[in-house]
Structures are given as C-alpha cells and as structure tokens.
CSV table of C-alpha atoms in Angstrom, one decimal:
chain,number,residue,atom,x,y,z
T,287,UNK,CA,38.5,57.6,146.2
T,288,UNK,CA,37.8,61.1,147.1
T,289,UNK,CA,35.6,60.7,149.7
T,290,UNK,CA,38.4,58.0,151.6
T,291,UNK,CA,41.3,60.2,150.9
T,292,UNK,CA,39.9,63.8,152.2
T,293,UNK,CA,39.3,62.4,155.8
T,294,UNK,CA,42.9,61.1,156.3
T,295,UNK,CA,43.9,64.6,156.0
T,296,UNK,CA,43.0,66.1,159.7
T,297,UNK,CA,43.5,62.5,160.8
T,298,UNK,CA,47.5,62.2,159.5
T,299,UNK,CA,47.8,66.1,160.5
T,300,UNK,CA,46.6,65.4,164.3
T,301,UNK,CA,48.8,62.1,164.5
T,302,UNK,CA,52.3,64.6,163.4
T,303,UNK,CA,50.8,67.5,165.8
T,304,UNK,CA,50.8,64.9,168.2
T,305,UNK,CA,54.1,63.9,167.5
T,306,UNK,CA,55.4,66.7,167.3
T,307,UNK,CA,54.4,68.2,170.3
T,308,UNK,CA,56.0,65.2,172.6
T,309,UNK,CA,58.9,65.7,171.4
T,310,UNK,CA,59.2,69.2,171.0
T,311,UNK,CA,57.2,69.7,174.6
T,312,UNK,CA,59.2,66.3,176.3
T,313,UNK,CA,55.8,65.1,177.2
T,314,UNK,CA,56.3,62.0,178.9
T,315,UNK,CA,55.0,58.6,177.8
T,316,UNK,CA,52.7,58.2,181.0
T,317,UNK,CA,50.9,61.4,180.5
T,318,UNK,CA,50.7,61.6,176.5
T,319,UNK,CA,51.7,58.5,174.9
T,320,UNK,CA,53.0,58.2,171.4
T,321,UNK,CA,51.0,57.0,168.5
T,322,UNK,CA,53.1,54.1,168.2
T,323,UNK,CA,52.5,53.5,171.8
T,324,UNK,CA,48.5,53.6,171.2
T,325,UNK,CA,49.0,51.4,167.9
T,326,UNK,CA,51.2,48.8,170.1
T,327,UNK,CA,48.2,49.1,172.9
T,328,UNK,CA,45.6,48.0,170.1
T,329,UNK,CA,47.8,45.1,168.9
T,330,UNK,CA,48.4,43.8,171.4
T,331,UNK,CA,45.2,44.1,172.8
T,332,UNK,CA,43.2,42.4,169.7
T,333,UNK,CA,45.9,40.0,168.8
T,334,UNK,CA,46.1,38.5,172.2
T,335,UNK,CA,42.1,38.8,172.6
T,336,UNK,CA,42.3,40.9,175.7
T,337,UNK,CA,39.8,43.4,174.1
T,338,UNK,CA,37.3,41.5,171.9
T,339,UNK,CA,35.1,40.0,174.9
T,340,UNK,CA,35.1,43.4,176.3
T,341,UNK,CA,34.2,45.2,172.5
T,342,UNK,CA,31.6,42.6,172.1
T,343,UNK,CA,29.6,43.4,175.4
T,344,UNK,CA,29.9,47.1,174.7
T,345,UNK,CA,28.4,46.3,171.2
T,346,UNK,CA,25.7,44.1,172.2
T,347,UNK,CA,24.4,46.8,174.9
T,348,UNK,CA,24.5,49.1,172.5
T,349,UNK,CA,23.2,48.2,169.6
T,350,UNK,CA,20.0,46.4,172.4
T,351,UNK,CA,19.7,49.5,173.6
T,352,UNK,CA,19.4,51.7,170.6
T,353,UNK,CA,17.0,49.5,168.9
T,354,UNK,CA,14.8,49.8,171.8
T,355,UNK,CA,15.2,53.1,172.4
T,356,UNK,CA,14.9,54.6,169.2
T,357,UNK,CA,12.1,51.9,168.7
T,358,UNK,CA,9.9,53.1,171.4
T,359,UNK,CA,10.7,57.0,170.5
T,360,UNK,CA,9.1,56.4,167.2
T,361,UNK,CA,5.8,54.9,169.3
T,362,UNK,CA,5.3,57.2,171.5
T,363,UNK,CA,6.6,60.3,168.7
T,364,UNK,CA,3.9,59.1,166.4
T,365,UNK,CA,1.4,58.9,169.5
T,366,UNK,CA,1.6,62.1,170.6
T,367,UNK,CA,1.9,64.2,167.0
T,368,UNK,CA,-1.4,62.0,166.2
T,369,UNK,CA,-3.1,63.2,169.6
T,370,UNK,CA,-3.1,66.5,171.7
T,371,UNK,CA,-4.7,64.3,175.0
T,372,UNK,CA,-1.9,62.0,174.6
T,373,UNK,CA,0.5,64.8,174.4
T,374,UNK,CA,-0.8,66.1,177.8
T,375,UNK,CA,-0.3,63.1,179.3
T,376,UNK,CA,3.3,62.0,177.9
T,377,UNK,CA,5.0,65.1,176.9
T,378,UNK,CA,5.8,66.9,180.4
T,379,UNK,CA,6.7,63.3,181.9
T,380,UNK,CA,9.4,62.3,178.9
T,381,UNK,CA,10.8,66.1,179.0
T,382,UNK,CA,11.2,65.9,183.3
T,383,UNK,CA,13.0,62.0,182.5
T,384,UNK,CA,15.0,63.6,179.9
T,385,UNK,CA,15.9,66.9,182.3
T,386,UNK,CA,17.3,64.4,185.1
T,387,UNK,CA,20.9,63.5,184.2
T,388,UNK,CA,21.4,59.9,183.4
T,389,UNK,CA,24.9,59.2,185.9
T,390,UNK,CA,22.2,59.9,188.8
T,391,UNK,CA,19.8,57.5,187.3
T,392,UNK,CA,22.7,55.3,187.0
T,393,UNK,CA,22.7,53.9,190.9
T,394,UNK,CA,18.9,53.6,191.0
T,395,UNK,CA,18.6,51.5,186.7
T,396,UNK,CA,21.1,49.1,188.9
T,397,UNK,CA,19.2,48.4,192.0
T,398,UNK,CA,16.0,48.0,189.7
T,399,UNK,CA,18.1,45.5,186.8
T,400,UNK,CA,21.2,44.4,188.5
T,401,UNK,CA,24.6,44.9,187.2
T,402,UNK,CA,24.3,42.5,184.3
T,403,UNK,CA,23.5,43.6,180.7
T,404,UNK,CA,19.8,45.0,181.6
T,405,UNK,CA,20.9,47.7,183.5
T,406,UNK,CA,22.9,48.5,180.7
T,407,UNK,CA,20.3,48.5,177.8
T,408,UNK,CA,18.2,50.4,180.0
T,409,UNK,CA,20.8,53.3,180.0
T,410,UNK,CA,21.3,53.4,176.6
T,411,UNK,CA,17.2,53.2,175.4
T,412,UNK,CA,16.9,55.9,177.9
T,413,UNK,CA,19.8,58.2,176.5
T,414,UNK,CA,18.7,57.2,172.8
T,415,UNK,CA,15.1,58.3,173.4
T,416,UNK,CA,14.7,61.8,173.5
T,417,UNK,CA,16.4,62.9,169.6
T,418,UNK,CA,14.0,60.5,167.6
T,419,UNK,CA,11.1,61.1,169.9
T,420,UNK,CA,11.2,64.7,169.5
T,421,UNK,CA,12.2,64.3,166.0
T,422,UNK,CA,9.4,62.3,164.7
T,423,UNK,CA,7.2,64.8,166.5
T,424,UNK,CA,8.2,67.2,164.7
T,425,UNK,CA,8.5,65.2,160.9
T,426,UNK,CA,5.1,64.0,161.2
T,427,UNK,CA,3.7,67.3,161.8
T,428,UNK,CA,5.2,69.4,159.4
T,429,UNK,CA,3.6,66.8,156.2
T,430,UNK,CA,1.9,68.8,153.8
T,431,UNK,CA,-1.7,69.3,154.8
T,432,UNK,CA,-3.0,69.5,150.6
T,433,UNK,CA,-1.1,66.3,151.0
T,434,UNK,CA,-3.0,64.9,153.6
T,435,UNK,CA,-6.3,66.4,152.2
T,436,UNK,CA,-6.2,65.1,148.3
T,437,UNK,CA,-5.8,61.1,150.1
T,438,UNK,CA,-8.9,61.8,152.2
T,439,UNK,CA,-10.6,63.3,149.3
T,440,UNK,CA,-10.3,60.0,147.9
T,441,UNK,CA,-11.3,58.7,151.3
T,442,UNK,CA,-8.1,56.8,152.2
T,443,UNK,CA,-7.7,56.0,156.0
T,444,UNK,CA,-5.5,57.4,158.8
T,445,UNK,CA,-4.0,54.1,158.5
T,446,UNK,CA,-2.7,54.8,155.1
T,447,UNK,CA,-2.6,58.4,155.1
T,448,UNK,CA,0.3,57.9,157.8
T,449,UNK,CA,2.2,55.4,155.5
T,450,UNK,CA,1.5,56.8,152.6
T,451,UNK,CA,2.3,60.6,153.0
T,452,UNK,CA,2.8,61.6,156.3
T,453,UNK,CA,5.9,58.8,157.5
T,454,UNK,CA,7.8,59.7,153.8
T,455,UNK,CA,7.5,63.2,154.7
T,456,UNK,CA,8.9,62.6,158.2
T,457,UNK,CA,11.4,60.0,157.2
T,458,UNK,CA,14.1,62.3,157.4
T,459,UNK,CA,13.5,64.1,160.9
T,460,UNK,CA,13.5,60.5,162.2
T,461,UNK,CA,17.1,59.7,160.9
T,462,UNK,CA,18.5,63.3,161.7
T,463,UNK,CA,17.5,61.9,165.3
T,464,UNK,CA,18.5,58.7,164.5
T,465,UNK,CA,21.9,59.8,163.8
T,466,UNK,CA,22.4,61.5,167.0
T,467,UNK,CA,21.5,58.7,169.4
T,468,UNK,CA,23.4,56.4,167.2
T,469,UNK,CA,26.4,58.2,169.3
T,470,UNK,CA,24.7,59.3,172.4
T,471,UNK,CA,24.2,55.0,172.7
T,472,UNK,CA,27.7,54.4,172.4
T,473,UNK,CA,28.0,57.0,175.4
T,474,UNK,CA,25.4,55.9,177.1
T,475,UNK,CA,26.9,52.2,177.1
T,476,UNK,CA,30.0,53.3,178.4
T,477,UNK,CA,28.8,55.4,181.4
T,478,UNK,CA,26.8,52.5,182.2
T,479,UNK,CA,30.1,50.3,182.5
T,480,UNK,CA,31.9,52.9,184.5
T,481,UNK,CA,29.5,52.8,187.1
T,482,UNK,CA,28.6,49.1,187.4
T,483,UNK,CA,29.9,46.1,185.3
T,484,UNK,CA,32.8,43.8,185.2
T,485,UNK,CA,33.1,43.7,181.3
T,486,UNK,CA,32.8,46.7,178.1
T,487,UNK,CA,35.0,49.3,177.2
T,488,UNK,CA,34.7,51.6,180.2
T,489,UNK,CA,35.4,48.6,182.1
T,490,UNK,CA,38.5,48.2,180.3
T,491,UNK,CA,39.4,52.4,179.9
T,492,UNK,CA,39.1,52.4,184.4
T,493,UNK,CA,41.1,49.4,184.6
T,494,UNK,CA,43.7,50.8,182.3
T,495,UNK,CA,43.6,53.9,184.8
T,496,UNK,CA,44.0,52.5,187.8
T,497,UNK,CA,47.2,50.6,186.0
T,498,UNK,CA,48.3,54.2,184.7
T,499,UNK,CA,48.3,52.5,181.4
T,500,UNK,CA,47.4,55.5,179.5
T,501,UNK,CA,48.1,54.2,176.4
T,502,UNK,CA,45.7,51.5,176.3
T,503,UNK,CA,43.3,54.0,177.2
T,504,UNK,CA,44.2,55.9,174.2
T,505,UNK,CA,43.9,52.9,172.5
T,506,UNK,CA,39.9,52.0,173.7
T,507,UNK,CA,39.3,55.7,173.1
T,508,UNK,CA,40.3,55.2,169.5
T,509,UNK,CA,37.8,52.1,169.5
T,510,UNK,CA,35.2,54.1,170.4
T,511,UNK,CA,35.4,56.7,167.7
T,512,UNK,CA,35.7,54.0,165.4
T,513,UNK,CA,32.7,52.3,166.6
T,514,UNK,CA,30.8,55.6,166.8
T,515,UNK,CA,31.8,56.6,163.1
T,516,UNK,CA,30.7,53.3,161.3
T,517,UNK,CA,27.3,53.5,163.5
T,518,UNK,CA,26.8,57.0,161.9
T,519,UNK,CA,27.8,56.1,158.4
T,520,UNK,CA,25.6,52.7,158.8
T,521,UNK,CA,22.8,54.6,159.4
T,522,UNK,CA,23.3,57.2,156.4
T,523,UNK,CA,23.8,54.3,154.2
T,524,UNK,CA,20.7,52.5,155.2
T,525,UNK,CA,18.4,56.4,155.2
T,526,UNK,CA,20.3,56.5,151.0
T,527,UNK,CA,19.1,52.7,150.5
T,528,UNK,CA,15.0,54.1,152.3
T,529,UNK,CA,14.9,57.5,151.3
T,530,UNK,CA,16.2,56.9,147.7
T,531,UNK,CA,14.1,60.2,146.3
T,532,UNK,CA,16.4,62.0,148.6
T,533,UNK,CA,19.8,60.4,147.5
T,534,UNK,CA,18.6,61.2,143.3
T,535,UNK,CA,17.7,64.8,144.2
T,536,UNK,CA,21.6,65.4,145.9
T,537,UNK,CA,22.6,64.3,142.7
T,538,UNK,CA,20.6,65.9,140.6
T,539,UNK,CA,22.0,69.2,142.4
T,540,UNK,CA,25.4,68.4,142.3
T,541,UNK,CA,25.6,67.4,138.7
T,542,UNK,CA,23.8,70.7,137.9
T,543,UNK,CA,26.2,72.8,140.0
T,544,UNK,CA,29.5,70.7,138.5
C-alpha cells in the first residue's frame, strides 16, 4: 500500500500547484488548461474512441520497434565484447549512427520505408539501440574471470561459458539499458509521427495544436507518461521474475537494515 500511496504525493501536490497558480496568476484556459479541463479531454477522448486507434498505433510501433531494437543491440553487444576484429569493424560505424540526430534521419527512414508503420519501427529500433548495445558490452566484460576460468577448467565451451556465467553476470547491465530505451521508444514513436503519419499520438498532440486545443494536448501528454511509466515498471517486474538472486539479496538487505 506504501509503495501506491507515496507516489500520489508529488502527483496530488503538482495537480493543486497547478491549480493554484491559474487562478492566483489568471492563466487563461487556452494557454494552461485546468485539470478538470485535461480530465474532460481524456474522457471524452476514450469514451467516444477518438484516441484508442491513435493509442494503438503508437503502441504497436513501439513496442515493434523496441523489440527489435533492443533485440539486435544484444547481437551485435555480445558480438563485439566476444571479438576485438568485430569491434573494429562495428563500433566506430554504430557510435557515428548514434552521433547523427534521429529528426534528420527522419526525412531520409521515410523515402527508404514510406510513411506507414515501417518507417516508424525503424525510428524507434534505431533510437532503442545504442543503451542496451553499449550496455551488454560492458555487462559481459566485466564477468568474473576466476569465473570464467574454473568452467573451462572443467572444459566447458564458450557456448556455455556465455550462458552459464558470463549472461547472469551481465543480466543486469542489459536491463539498466533496457530500462532507458523502454522510454527513449516511446519518444522515438512519437517524433516519428510528427514528422510523417496520419495516425499515433503525435499525430493527435499536432492536430490538437493546430485546433489550439491545448487541453487535449495535455491530455495525450498525460497518455504518454502513463504509457512510459508501465513500460518501465513492466520491465522491472519482468528483470525481479529473471534475475530472482537479485530481488532475495534487496531483501535480505532491507530486512537486516529494518
């Protein structure tokens, strides 16, 4: 109940700080709306369905995109932390991709994949890339090296020297990454529907500002925040459910410092 109740705390002081300051400041409705003004803009935008096709086509980019991206990270992370010639080769290439900012790739992923969903998923693997890539580079070479020498004692193969020992030991470098691009996709969906696409969220948040409807784009930013807060505590609930050694130690610790 604790861990519910203590986040409401910021959340119901922002909402009177809010209120408080349009009304002490007479900020008007089109500039700053009022929370009731973004809680009628979500209403009315679920209950009538105005939102959901445009939530769903966010989502499926998204979560496309991330799996893709954070699938191929781990690839070519493990690649490279397993080989110096295939670092050569790979590293300076992902770190220049990385250096060019993804709203000027934007134009270009679109004449390649067209303004459908492709274009879309190809933002947001791109985006999601970098933080588990670099991130299970740095996991996988930071296992313990006894470790690593007691299995091949007992002649065990790179094969399961990697699953046994050295993919544990990483485990949780690849979700600290994990946990970032979970966000960064969200983001990367949305700039990807500013520039080019008909439905999504930042279809609907440019619409809403071209109408000056600034409380429905309140409302979508809301959405977002949401979305982006589940997808982070989804994947801390599934790294407690993989990395259960980790989960028994913090309690360990916490019922010897209680």
């Amino acid at each position: 109940m604790k861990r519910i109740l203590t986040p409401l705390i910021p959340f119901l002081a922002i909402i009177v700080l809010w209120t408080a300051s349009i009304s002490l400041f007479a900020i008007p409705n089109y500039i700053l709306p009022t929370p009731r003004a973004v809680v009628q803009a979500l209403r009315i935008g679920y209950v009538e369905g105005l939102y959901w096709p445009h939530l769903l086509a966010t989502l499926q980019a998204t979560i496309l995109g991330y799996l893709i991206g954070c699938g191929l990270a781990f690839v070519f992370g493990a690649l490279v932390a397993a080989s110096k010639i295939f670092e050569r080769f790979v590293y300076p290439y992902v770190v220049g991709l990385q250096s060019m900012p993804k709203v000027a790739l934007a134009p270009l992923i679109i004449v390649w994949f067209g303004f459908g969903i492709s274009s879309k998923i190809v933002m947001v693997a791109l985006i999601c890339f970098f933080p588990v890539f670099i991130n299970t580079i740095v996991g996988l070479r930071h296992t313990d090296p006894n470790l690593i020498d007691l299995l091949r004692v007992f002649s065990a193969s790179r094969t399961h020297v990697f699953f046994q020992v050295k993919l544990p030991s990483a485990a949780s470098h690849i979700f600290a990454g994990l946990q970032i691009s979970v966000v960064l996709a969200l983001i990367g969906a949305v700039v990807s529907e500013f520039v080019a696409s008909q439905r999504g969220l930042g279809n609907l948040i440019q619409a809403s500002s071209q109408n000056l409807d600034v409380a429905a784009m309140f409302a979508v930013l809301f959405t977002l925040a949401l979305i982006g807060v589940l997808g982070s505590q989804l994947v801390q609930f599934v790294q407690r459910k993989l990395l259960f050694w980790e989960a028994r130690a913090d309690e360990t610790t916490t019922a010897i410092h209680e």
